[in-house]
Amino acid sequence: MFSCSGSEKAEEKTYDVVVYGATSSGIIAAYTAKTMGKSVLLIEPSQHLGGLTTGGLGYTDIGNKFAVTGLSRDFYRKLGNHYGKFEQWIFEPSVAKATFQEYLDRAGITVQYGFRIQNAENKDGWINKITLENSNNPSEPLREVSGKMFIDGTYEGDLMAKAGVSYDIGREANDKYGETFNGVQLMNGHQFPDGIDPYKTPGDPSSGLLWGISDGVLAEDGTEDDKIQAYNYRICLTNDPSNRIEITKPEGYDPSMFDLLVRLFEAQPEKRSLGQYFIWSKMPNSKTDINNRGGFSTDMIGANHEYPEGSYEKRKEIIDAHTLYTQSLLYFYKTDPRVPKELQDAIQEWGYPKDEYVDTENWTPQLYVREVRRMVGEYVMTQANCVGDKVVEDGVGMAAYTMDSHNIQRVVLEKDGKKMVKNEGNVEEGGFGPYPIAYRSIIPKASEAKNLFVPVALSASHIAYGSIRMEPVFMVLGQSAAVAASLALDEGQSVQEVSIQKLQGELRSNPLADGSTAEILVDNDDEGVVVTGDWGVQNRHGYGPTLLKNAGKDNSINTVRFSPKVVENGKYDIYVYFSGTEDASSQTKIIISDGNAEKEVVVKESDIRVEGQTRGEWVNVGAHTLEVGTNPFVTVSTEGADGAVVADAVLWVPAK
């Protein structure tokens, strides 16, 4: 499959599409290109499949499910099938990995594991080939891969960098793109309370700083630097005794790493639950996805600044340091007498799951590298795009998450004449709806590369990247890149010459990239939705930009009618989206019609099970055979309601 370099070089095969990085985005890109009839090679520098989606990030960062389309949405539907639901947004790592493997098996794609990039040959903007070394044995002969189109699916953007494409690392100054939340930001999120002394001997600077505190000087808010937000591991533990492995002391354990954490315990005696020091999210089958929370948690703040430009050896040092830190943190909580008894008692029931990461001693091989390089491409996504001040017309995916950055450095500040420790860099600014991501932001400048896509380390400012950088979005952009690559190959074009209208049309009409009938979504914001009565517009916590809400405080009957445009005859399963609201009616009347006959369905609020980072859920209300030329509809009614009724979106899914 590869050719050897030097005198042993064999006849070389040129692939239509070469995908570097078997992350979630890379897998979906490879699958899409293959189903569109292209020859595909998928290369992964590690031995791990699926990136963060299979590496512990099972509590999916969604933002708004309206932004999750195509094969990305299909992935969460397949997870739903595994767990007995329509869609599933919280899941075990092994289930996600098996689901990705099913895509690859269906397409006949064999991942080439353990090969990392050394060089990319770029002639006049066209990448002809890449040179790879064996990740585990770099002394082996180098291998070359030739391709017509290349997709960099890595978090690091390594192929992009080797090809000579421009990129940024760290934070831009606010004034570079007219932003307000970029650059240095000293805020209150995941912060230390005032007054915690930073020195080994309190009050004595000569004693030195406690572990994890930088001696750097804090710059002014909004100024640029080359620092990146903290990395961590998304930790999968279990409290199932039959599946649990004890948390033991890691080699190199040093409890002094947590002296600052002890001071945090002492400073907030009212906080004595694990959920106040970790985001402890429950997963199926008695497992967890544990994330950072508070001033001192799973984020190893400041330890990753050399990662983006580091050699492979340096990156391994950084990864190993994060592994030691995280495993030490768990062991510290479990055994150190300085840990408050309530916290120590609570963690005793937890351990590593026997049935996860069985090839890597039950520990995830994927560090959460939240941000590495960011391409400077044809278009740079910025804060203005996130908040809707600028709306691109070449959208090939959507983002919907809060502009989010974890802390970047831990420094000493002086306040009221007292030295204290503070974290810097955390930003969590939301309140906006889904917004389109430009096609131009996943392609380089034409002067730099004409046959490369970068759907993960894409072109965005630091703070805009913080909103875009979610696994479902990366999958969407991976599919968009592969479809564009296929169109470029068919037309003999560069990636910059691809017709955005053709690309958007293909993504819309063939969302699963296999020619199957597309589902029909009608959102309350779409044309043709008929609203009768008194409905208010709410722009948060729904599906899509807004939702409609009726207070249900009188006996009048108010309705919202959703009508699909049927383009292919067939049987369709019908789903209504129920967005959670505190004063919800205990039941909602739904009227469904196939264009001929009507039937009524009553959905009970108590039957709607919502899990994960979402406020709503699709509910199946039946099925109909639909025909082109008829006028089917679904109506949400307030008749019989005893509380608020929400009308948000309806989905017609072709029955399988």
XYZ file of N, CA and C in Angstrom, residues 24 164 172 189 219 224 359 373 406 498 559 569 610 627:
42
model
N -12.209 11.587 14.538
C -13.598 11.487 14.093
C -13.770 12.169 12.739
N 3.731 23.800 4.278
C 4.084 25.208 4.163
C 2.912 26.160 4.220
N -4.522 35.837 19.487
C -4.361 37.115 18.821
C -4.761 38.242 19.774
N -14.026 32.502 35.832
C -14.363 31.101 35.629
C -13.226 30.166 35.983
N 0.332 39.927 31.342
C 0.193 41.051 30.415
C -1.204 41.661 30.538
N -1.846 39.961 22.813
C -1.545 38.672 22.207
C -0.442 37.948 22.965
N -6.186 -2.182 25.264
C -4.848 -2.277 24.666
C -3.858 -1.298 25.278
N -2.335 24.118 16.450
C -2.183 25.137 15.399
C -3.561 25.500 14.849
N -10.319 27.224 27.940
C -9.883 26.862 29.286
C -8.728 27.777 29.686
N -13.737 25.120 -6.375
C -14.956 24.313 -6.228
C -16.174 25.226 -6.125
N -52.110 26.806 17.725
C -51.462 25.734 16.967
C -50.283 26.248 16.156
N -41.496 9.470 -2.741
C -42.519 8.660 -2.082
C -41.881 7.649 -1.140
N -34.308 13.175 28.631
C -33.257 14.021 28.076
C -31.964 13.759 28.829
N -46.515 10.845 -0.169
C -46.417 10.868 -1.621
C -46.168 12.291 -2.108
